[in-house]
Coordinates of C-alpha atoms and ligand atoms in Angstrom, one line a residue:
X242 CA 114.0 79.8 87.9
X243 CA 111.4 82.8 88.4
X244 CA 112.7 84.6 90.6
X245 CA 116.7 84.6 88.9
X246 CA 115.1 85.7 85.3
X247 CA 112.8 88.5 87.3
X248 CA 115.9 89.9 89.2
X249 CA 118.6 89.7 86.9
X250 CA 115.4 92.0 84.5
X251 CA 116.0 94.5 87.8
X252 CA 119.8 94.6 88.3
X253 CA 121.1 97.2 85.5
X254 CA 117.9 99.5 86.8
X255 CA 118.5 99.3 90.3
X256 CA 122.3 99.2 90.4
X257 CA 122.1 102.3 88.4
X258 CA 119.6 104.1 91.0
X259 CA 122.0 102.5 93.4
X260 CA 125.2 103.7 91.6
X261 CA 123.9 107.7 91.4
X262 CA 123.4 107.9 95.0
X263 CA 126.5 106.5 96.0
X264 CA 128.7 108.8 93.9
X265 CA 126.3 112.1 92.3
X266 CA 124.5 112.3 95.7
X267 CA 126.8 110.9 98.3
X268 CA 127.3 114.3 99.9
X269 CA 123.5 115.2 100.5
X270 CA 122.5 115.2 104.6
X271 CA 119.8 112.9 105.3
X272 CA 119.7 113.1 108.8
X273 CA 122.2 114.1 111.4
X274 CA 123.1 112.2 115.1
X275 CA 122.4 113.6 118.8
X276 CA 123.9 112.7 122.0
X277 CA 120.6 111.0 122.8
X278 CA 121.0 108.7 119.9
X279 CA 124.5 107.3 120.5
X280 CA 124.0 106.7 123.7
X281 CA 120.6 105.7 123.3
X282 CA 121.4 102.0 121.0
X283 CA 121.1 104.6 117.4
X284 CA 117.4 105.1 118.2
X285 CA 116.3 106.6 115.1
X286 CA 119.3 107.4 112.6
X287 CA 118.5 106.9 109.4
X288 CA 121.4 105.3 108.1
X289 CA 120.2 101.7 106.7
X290 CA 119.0 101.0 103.1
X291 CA 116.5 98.5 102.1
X292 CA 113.3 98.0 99.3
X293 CA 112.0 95.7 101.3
X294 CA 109.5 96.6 104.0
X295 CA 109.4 100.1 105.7
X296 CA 107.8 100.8 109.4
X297 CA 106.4 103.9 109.8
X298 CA 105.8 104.7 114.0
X299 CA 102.3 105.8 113.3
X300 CA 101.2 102.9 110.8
X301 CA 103.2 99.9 111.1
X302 CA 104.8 97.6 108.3
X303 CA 104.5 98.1 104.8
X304 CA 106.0 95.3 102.9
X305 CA 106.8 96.3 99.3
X306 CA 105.0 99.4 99.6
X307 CA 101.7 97.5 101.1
X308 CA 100.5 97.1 104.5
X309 CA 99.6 93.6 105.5
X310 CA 95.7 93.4 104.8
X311 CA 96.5 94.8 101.6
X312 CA 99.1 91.8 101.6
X313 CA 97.1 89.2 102.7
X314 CA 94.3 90.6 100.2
X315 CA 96.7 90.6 97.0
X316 CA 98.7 87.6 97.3
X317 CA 97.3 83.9 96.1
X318 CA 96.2 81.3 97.7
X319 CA 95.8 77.5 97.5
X320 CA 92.8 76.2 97.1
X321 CA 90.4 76.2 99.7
X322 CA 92.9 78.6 101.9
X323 CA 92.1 81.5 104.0
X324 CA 95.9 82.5 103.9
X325 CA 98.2 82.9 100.5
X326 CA 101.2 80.9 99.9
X327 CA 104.0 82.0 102.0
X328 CA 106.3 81.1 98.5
X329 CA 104.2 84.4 96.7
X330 CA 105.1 87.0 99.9
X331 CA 108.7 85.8 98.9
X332 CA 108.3 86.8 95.6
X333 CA 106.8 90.1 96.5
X334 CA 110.1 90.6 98.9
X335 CA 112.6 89.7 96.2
X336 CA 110.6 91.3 93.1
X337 CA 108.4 94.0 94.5
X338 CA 105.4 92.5 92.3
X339 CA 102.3 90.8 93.5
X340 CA 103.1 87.3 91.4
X341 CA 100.4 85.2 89.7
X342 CA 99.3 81.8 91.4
X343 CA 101.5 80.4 88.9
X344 CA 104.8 82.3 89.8
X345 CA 103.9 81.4 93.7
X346 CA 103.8 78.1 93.1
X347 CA 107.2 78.5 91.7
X348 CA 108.2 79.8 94.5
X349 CA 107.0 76.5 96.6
X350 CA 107.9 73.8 94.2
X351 CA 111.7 75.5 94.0
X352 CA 111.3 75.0 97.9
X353 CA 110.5 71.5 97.7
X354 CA 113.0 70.3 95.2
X355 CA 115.7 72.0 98.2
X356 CA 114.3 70.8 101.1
X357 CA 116.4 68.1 102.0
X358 CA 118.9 68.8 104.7
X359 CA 121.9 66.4 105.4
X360 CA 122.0 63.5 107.7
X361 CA 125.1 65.3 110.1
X362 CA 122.8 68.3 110.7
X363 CA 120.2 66.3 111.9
X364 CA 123.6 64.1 114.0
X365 CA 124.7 67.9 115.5
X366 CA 121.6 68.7 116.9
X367 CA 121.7 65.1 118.7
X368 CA 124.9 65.3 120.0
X369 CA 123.8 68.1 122.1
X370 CA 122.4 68.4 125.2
X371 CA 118.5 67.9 125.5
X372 CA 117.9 70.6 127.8
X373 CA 119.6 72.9 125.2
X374 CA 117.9 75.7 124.3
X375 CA 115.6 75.6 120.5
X376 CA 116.9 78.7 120.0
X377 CA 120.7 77.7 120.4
X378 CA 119.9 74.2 118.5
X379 CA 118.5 76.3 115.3
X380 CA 121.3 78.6 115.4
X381 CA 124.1 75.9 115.0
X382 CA 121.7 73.8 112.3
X383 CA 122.1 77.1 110.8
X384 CA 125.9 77.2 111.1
X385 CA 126.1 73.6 110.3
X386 CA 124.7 74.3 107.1
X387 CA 127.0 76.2 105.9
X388 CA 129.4 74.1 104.1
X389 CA 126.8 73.8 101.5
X390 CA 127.3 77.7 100.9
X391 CA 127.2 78.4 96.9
X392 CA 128.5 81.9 97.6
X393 CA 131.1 80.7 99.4
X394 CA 132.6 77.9 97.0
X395 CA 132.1 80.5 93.9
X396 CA 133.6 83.3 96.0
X397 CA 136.5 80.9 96.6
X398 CA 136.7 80.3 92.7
X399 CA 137.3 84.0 92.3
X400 CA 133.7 85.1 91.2
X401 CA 133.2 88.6 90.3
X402 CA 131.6 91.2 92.5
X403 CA 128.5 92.1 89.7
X404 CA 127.8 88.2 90.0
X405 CA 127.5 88.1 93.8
X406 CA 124.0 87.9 93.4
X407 CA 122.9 84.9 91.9
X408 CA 124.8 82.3 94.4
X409 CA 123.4 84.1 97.1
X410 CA 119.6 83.9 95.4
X411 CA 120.4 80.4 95.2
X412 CA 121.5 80.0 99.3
X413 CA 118.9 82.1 100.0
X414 CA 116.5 79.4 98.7
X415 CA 118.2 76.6 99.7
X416 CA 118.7 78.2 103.2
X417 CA 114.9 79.2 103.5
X418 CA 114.0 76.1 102.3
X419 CA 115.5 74.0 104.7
X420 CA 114.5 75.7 108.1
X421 CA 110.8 74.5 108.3
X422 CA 112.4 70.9 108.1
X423 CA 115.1 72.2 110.6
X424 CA 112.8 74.0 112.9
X425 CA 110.1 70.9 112.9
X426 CA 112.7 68.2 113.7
X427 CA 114.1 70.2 116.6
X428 CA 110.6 70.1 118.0
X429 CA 110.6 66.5 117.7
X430 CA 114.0 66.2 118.9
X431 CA 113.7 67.9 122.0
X432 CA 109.7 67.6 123.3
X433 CA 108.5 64.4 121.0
X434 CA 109.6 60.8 119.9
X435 CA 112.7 62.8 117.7
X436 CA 111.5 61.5 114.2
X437 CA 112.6 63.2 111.1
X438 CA 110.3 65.4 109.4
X439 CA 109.1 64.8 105.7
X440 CA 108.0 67.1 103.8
X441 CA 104.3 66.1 102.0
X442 CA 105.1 67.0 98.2
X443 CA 101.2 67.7 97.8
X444 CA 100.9 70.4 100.7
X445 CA 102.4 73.7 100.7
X446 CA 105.1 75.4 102.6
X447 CA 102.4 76.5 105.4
X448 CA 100.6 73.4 105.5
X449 CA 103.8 71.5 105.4
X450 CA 104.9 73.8 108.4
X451 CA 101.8 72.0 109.8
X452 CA 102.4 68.7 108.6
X453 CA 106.1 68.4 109.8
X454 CA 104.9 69.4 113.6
X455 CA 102.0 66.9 113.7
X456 CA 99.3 70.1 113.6
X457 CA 98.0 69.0 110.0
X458 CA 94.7 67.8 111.6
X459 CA 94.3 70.8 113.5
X460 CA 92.0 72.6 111.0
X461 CA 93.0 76.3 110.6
X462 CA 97.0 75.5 111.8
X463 CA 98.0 75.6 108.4
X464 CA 96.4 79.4 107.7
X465 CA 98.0 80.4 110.9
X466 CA 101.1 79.0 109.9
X467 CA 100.8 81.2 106.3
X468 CA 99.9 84.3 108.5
X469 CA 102.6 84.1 111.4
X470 CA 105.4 83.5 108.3
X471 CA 104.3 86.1 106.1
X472 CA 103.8 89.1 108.8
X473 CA 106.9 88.4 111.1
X474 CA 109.1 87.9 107.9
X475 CA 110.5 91.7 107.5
X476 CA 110.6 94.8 109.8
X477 CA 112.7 96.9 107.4
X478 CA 116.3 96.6 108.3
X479 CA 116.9 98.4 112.2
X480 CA 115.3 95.3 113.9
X481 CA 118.3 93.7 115.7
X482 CA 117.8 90.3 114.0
X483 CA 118.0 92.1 110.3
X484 CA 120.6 94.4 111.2
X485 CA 122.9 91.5 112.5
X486 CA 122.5 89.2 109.2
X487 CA 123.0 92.9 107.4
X488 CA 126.5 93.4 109.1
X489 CA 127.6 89.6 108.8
X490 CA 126.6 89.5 105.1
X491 CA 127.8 92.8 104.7
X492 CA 131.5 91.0 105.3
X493 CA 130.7 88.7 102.3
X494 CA 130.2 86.0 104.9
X495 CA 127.6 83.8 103.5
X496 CA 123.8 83.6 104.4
X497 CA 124.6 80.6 106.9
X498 CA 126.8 82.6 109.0
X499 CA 125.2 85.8 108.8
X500 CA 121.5 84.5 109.4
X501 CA 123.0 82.4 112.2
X502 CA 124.2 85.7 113.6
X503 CA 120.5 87.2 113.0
X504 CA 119.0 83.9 114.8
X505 CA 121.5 84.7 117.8
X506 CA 120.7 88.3 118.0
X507 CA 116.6 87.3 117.8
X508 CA 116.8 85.3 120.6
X509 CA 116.9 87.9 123.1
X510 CA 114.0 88.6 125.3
X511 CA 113.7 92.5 124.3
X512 CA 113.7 90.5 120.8
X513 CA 112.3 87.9 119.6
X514 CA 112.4 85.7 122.9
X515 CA 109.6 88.0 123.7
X516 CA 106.9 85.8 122.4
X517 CA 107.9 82.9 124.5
X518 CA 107.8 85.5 127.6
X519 CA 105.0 86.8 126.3
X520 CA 102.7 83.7 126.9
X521 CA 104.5 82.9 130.0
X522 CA 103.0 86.2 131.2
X523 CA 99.8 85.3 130.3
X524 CA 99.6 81.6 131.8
X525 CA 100.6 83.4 134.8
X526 CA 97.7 85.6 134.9
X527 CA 95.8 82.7 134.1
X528 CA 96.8 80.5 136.8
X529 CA 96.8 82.9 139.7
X530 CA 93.6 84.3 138.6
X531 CA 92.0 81.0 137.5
X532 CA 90.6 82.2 134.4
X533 CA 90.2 86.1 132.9
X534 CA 91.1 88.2 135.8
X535 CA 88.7 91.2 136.9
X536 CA 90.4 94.2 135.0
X537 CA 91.4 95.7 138.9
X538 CA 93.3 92.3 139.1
X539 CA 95.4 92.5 135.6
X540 CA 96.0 96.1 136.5
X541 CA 97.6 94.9 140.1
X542 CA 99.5 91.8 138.1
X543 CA 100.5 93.9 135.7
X544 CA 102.1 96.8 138.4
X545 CA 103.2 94.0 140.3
X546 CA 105.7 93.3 136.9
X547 CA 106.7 96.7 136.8
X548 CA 107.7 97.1 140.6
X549 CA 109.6 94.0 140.7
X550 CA 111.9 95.4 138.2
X551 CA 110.5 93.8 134.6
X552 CA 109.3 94.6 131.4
X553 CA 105.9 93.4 130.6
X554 CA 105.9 91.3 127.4
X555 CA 104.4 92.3 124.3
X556 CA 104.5 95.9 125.1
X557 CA 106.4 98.6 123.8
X558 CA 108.5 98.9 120.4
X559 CA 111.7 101.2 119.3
X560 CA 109.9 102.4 116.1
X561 CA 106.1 102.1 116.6
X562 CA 104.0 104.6 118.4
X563 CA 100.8 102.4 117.5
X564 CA 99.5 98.8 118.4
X565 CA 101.6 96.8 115.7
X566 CA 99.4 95.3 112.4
X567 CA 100.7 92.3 113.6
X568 CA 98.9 92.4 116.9
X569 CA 96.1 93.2 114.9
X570 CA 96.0 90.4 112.7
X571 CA 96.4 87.7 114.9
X572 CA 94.3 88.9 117.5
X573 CA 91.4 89.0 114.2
X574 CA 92.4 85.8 113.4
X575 CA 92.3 84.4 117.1
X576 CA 89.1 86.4 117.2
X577 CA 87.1 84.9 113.9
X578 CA 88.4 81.5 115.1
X579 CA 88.2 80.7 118.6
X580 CA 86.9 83.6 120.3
X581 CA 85.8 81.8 123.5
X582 CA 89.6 80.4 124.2
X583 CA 90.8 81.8 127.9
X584 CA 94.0 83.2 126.5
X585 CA 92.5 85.2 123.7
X586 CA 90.4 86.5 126.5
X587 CA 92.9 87.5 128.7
X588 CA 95.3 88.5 126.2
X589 CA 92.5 91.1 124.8
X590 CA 92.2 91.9 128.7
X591 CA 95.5 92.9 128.6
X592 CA 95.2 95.1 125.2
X593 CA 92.6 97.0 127.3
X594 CA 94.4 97.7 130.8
X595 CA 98.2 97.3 130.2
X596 CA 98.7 100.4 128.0
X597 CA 97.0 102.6 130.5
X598 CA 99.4 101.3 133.4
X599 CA 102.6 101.8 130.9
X600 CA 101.7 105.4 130.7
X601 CA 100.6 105.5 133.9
X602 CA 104.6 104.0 135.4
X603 CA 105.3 107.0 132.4
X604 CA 108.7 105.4 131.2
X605 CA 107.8 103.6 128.1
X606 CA 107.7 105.7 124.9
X607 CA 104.5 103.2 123.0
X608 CA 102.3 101.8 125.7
X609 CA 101.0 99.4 123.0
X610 CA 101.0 95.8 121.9
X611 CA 103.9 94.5 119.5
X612 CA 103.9 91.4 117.3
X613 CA 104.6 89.1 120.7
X614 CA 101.7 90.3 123.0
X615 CA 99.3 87.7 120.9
X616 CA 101.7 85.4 118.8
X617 CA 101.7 82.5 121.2
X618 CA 98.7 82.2 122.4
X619 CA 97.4 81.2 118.9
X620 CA 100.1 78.5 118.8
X621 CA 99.3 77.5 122.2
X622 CA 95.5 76.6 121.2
X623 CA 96.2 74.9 118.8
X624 CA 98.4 72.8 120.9
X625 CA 102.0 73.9 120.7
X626 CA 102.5 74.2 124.1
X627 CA 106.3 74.2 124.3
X628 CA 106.4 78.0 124.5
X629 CA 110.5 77.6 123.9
X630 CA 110.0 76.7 120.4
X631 CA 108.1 80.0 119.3
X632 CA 111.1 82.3 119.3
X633 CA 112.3 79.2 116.2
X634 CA 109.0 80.0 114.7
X635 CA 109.7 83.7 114.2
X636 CA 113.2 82.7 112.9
X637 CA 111.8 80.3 110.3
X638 CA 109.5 83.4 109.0
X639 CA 112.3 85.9 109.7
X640 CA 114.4 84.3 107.4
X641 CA 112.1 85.0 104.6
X642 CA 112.9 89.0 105.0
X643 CA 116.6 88.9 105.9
X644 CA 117.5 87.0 102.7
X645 CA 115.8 88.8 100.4
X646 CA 117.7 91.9 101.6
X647 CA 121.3 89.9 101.7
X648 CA 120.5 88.7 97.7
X649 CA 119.6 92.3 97.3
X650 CA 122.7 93.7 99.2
X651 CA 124.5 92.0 97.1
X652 CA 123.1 92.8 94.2
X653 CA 123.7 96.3 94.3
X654 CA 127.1 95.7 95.5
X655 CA 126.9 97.4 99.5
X656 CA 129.7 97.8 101.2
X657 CA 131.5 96.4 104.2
X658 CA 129.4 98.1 107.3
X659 CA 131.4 100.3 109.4
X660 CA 129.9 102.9 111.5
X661 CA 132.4 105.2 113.9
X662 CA 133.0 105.1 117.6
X663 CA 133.4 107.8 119.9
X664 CA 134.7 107.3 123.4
X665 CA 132.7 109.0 126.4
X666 CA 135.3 111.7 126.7
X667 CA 134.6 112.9 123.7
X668 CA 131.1 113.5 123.7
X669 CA 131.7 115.0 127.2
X670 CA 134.0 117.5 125.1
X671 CA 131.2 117.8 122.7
X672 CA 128.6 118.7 125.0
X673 CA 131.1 120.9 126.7
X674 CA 131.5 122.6 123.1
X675 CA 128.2 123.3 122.2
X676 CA 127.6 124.7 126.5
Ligands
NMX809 N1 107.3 97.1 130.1 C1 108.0 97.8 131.1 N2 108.9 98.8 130.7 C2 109.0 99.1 129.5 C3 108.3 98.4 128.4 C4 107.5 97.4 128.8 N3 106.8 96.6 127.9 N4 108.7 98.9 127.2 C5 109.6 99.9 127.5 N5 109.8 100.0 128.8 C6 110.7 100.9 129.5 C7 112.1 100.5 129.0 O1 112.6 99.3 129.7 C8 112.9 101.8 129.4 O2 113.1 101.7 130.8 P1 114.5 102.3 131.4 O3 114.5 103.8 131.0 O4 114.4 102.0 132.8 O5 115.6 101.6 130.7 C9 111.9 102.9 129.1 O6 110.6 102.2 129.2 C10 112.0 103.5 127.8 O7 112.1 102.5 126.8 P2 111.5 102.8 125.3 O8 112.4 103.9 124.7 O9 110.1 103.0 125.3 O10 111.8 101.4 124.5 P3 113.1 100.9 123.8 O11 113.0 101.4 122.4 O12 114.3 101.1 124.6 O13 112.8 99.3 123.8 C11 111.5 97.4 123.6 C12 111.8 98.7 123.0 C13 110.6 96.6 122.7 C14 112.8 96.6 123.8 C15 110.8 97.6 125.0 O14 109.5 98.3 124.8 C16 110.5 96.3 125.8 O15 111.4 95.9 126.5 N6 109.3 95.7 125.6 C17 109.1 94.4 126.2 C18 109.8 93.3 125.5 C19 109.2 93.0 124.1 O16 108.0 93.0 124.0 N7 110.0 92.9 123.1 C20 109.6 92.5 121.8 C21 109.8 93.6 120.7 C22 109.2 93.1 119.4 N8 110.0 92.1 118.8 O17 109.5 91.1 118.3 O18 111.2 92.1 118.8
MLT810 C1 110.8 92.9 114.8 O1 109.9 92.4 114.2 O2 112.0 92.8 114.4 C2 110.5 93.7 116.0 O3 109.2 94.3 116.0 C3 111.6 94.5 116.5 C4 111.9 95.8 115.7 O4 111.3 96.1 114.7 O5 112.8 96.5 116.2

């Protein structure tokens, strides 16, 4: 396949770069720790390594050294598609390279051949309750998965470190393969008729994302399904949902369990619950306003969120000092396509008055819009209206990211992750020290 001759081309290179830092340059201080920062959830420390994507605060993602319209610009597309093939942004994860149409649809037909998933997944999911969370549901489809592990059953054959690689390339695309059929039949399961989705060997993996949920009539679905997978896929490796695959993987537990951890840690609401939060935020200004709101009464709404005690979704970020290219792009998108829609109105409403009451209340360090303030309210037009199932959404795309950096963890051969603990006497002593 691709994607195994283009790496295993990279691996002496890269394990060499790899290989010099860790023993020639090991000693050299790249950063050092504060107070603040330990006690303030490592905001900050550099201390994680990927190739993948890198967030600058004042700019946003860059994924393989490109920001996203450069992305969306470079990358193919099928015929007749505003959006490229989500199978060419993995390629650019993996390989670093901007593939031909040819090596994206590589990508996709590799997908397809792997996108069956066992009948007792789909029997799991059933056997649980059916006011179970999506969230909790994907998670355990995840987990469930895993007895198919490649890495595992080589691992248990006695494989050798330098071949770690390969088994988890090939998880990685069975694992990323899978979810869209995964993520569509829990939608079924739990707010349809519960049929098993199909995937359409003709349509790619957007417009089979489409397809598999019932939105393949609803013309543009299939681009937004491109966009939300392609820019929610990687937020260099900090993010809670990367880090926790990162530290499972970094074990050697397979991609099963670790992105199963990743999906757990994701479905908080300062995570990636926020999207669902997000749009329940907005229906409520909706509803109490009955339409777009005077901007006096979202500034009010909005106050009356911060005195009762919450966040206000969509707002905010631990790296960003900017409104996230993400935000950006969906809100073009929502913008060239149904401008008129209530929720675009009022979420642009929002983009206008909510920053200036964040600095305002003065606590927040970025009063601006992340990657949730807009996500759901382009599902939501086009009809997914089960606002629950959107955190599963971001998974499905997330997945894209996180696997690309286990295959390339273990590539170069990371270790176990182990960072040290200090108890709160001790940093009492420390500040005493330094006083
Ligand atoms: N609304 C109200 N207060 C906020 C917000 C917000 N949107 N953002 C930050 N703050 C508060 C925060 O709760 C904290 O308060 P306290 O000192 O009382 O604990 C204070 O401002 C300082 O927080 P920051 O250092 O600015 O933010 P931090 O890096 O700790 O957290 C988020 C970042 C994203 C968790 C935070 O901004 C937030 O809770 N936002 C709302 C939830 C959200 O949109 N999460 C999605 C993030 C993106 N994603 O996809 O994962
Ligand atoms: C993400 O996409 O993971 C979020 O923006 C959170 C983060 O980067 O910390």
């Amino acid at each position: 396949m691709i994607l195994h001759e283009k790496m295993a081309a990279q691996l002496q290179t890269e394990r060499e770069r790899y290989r010099a830092l860790s023993k020639d340059f090991a000693d050299v201080v790249v950063d050092k720790v504060s107070v603040g920062q330990i006690v303030g959830g490592m905001r900050g420390i550099k201390s994680l390594l990927t190739d993948i994507s890198f967030v600058d605060p004042a700019e946003g993602i860059r994924f393989r050294g490109m920001t996203i319209p450069e992305v969306l610009a470079a990358l193919p597309k099928p015929d007749g598609a505003e959006m490229p093939y989500v199978g060419g942004l993995f390629y650019l994860l993996l390989i670093g390279e901007i593939p031909t149409i040819q090596q994206a649809q590589a990508v996709e037909a590799e997908w397809k051949k792997r996108s069956d998933v066992p009948g007792y997944v789909f029997d799991t999911l059933r056997a649980l309750p059916r006011d179970t969370h999506p969230m909790t549901l994907f998670s355990l489809a995840v987990q469930s998965l895993q007895p198919q592990s490649e890495f595992a059953r080589r691992y248990k054959e006695g494989m050798q470190k330098d071949g770690y690689w390969e088994p988890a390339l090939e998880d990685a695309l069975n694992l990323t393969a899978k979810l869209p059929v995964v993520a569509t039949y829990i939608y079924h399961l739990k707010y349809k008729q519960g049929k098993k989705p199909k995937i359409d060997p003709k349509l790619d993996y957007g417009a089979n994302f489409a397809h598999m949920l019932g939105l393949e009539d609803q013309i543009g679905y299939a681009d937004l399904s491109r966009l939300y997978m392609i820019i929610h896929s990687d937020h260099e490796s900090g993010n809670a949902s990367a880090h926790a695959t990162h530290l499972a993987g970094s074990t050697l537990s397979d991609i099963y369990y670790a992105f199963s951890a990743g999906l757990n840690a994701l479905a908080g609401p300062l995570h990636g619950l926020a999207n669902q939060e997000c749009l329940v935020w907005l229906l409520g200004v909706q509803k109490q306003f009955g339409g777009v709101p005077t901007v006096e009464q979202l500034r009010q709404y909005a106050w009356d969120t911060l005195e009762s005690g919450k966040v206000i979704p969509g707002y905010g970020h631990d790296v960003l000092r900017v409104p996230d290219p993400r935000f950006t792009a969906q809100m073009k998108f929502a913008k060239a396509h149904f401008p008129k829609d209530t929720l675009v109105q009022i979420a642009d409403m929002v983009f206008e008055v909510v920053p200036q009451v964040l600095k305002e209340q003065g606590k927040a360090k970025n009063p601006a819009p992340n990657v949730d303030a807009i996500s759901g309210t382009l599902q939501y037009y086009y009809g997914l209206k089960e606002f629950e199932i959107y955190t599963v959404l971001f998974g499905v795309s997330r997945a894209l990211g996180v696997s690309a950096n286990y295959v390339w963890a273990r590539a170069l051969g990371q270790p176990i992750e182990r960072p040290k603990s200090l108890t709160l006497k001790m940093l009492e002593e420390a500040v005493k020290n330094v006083a």
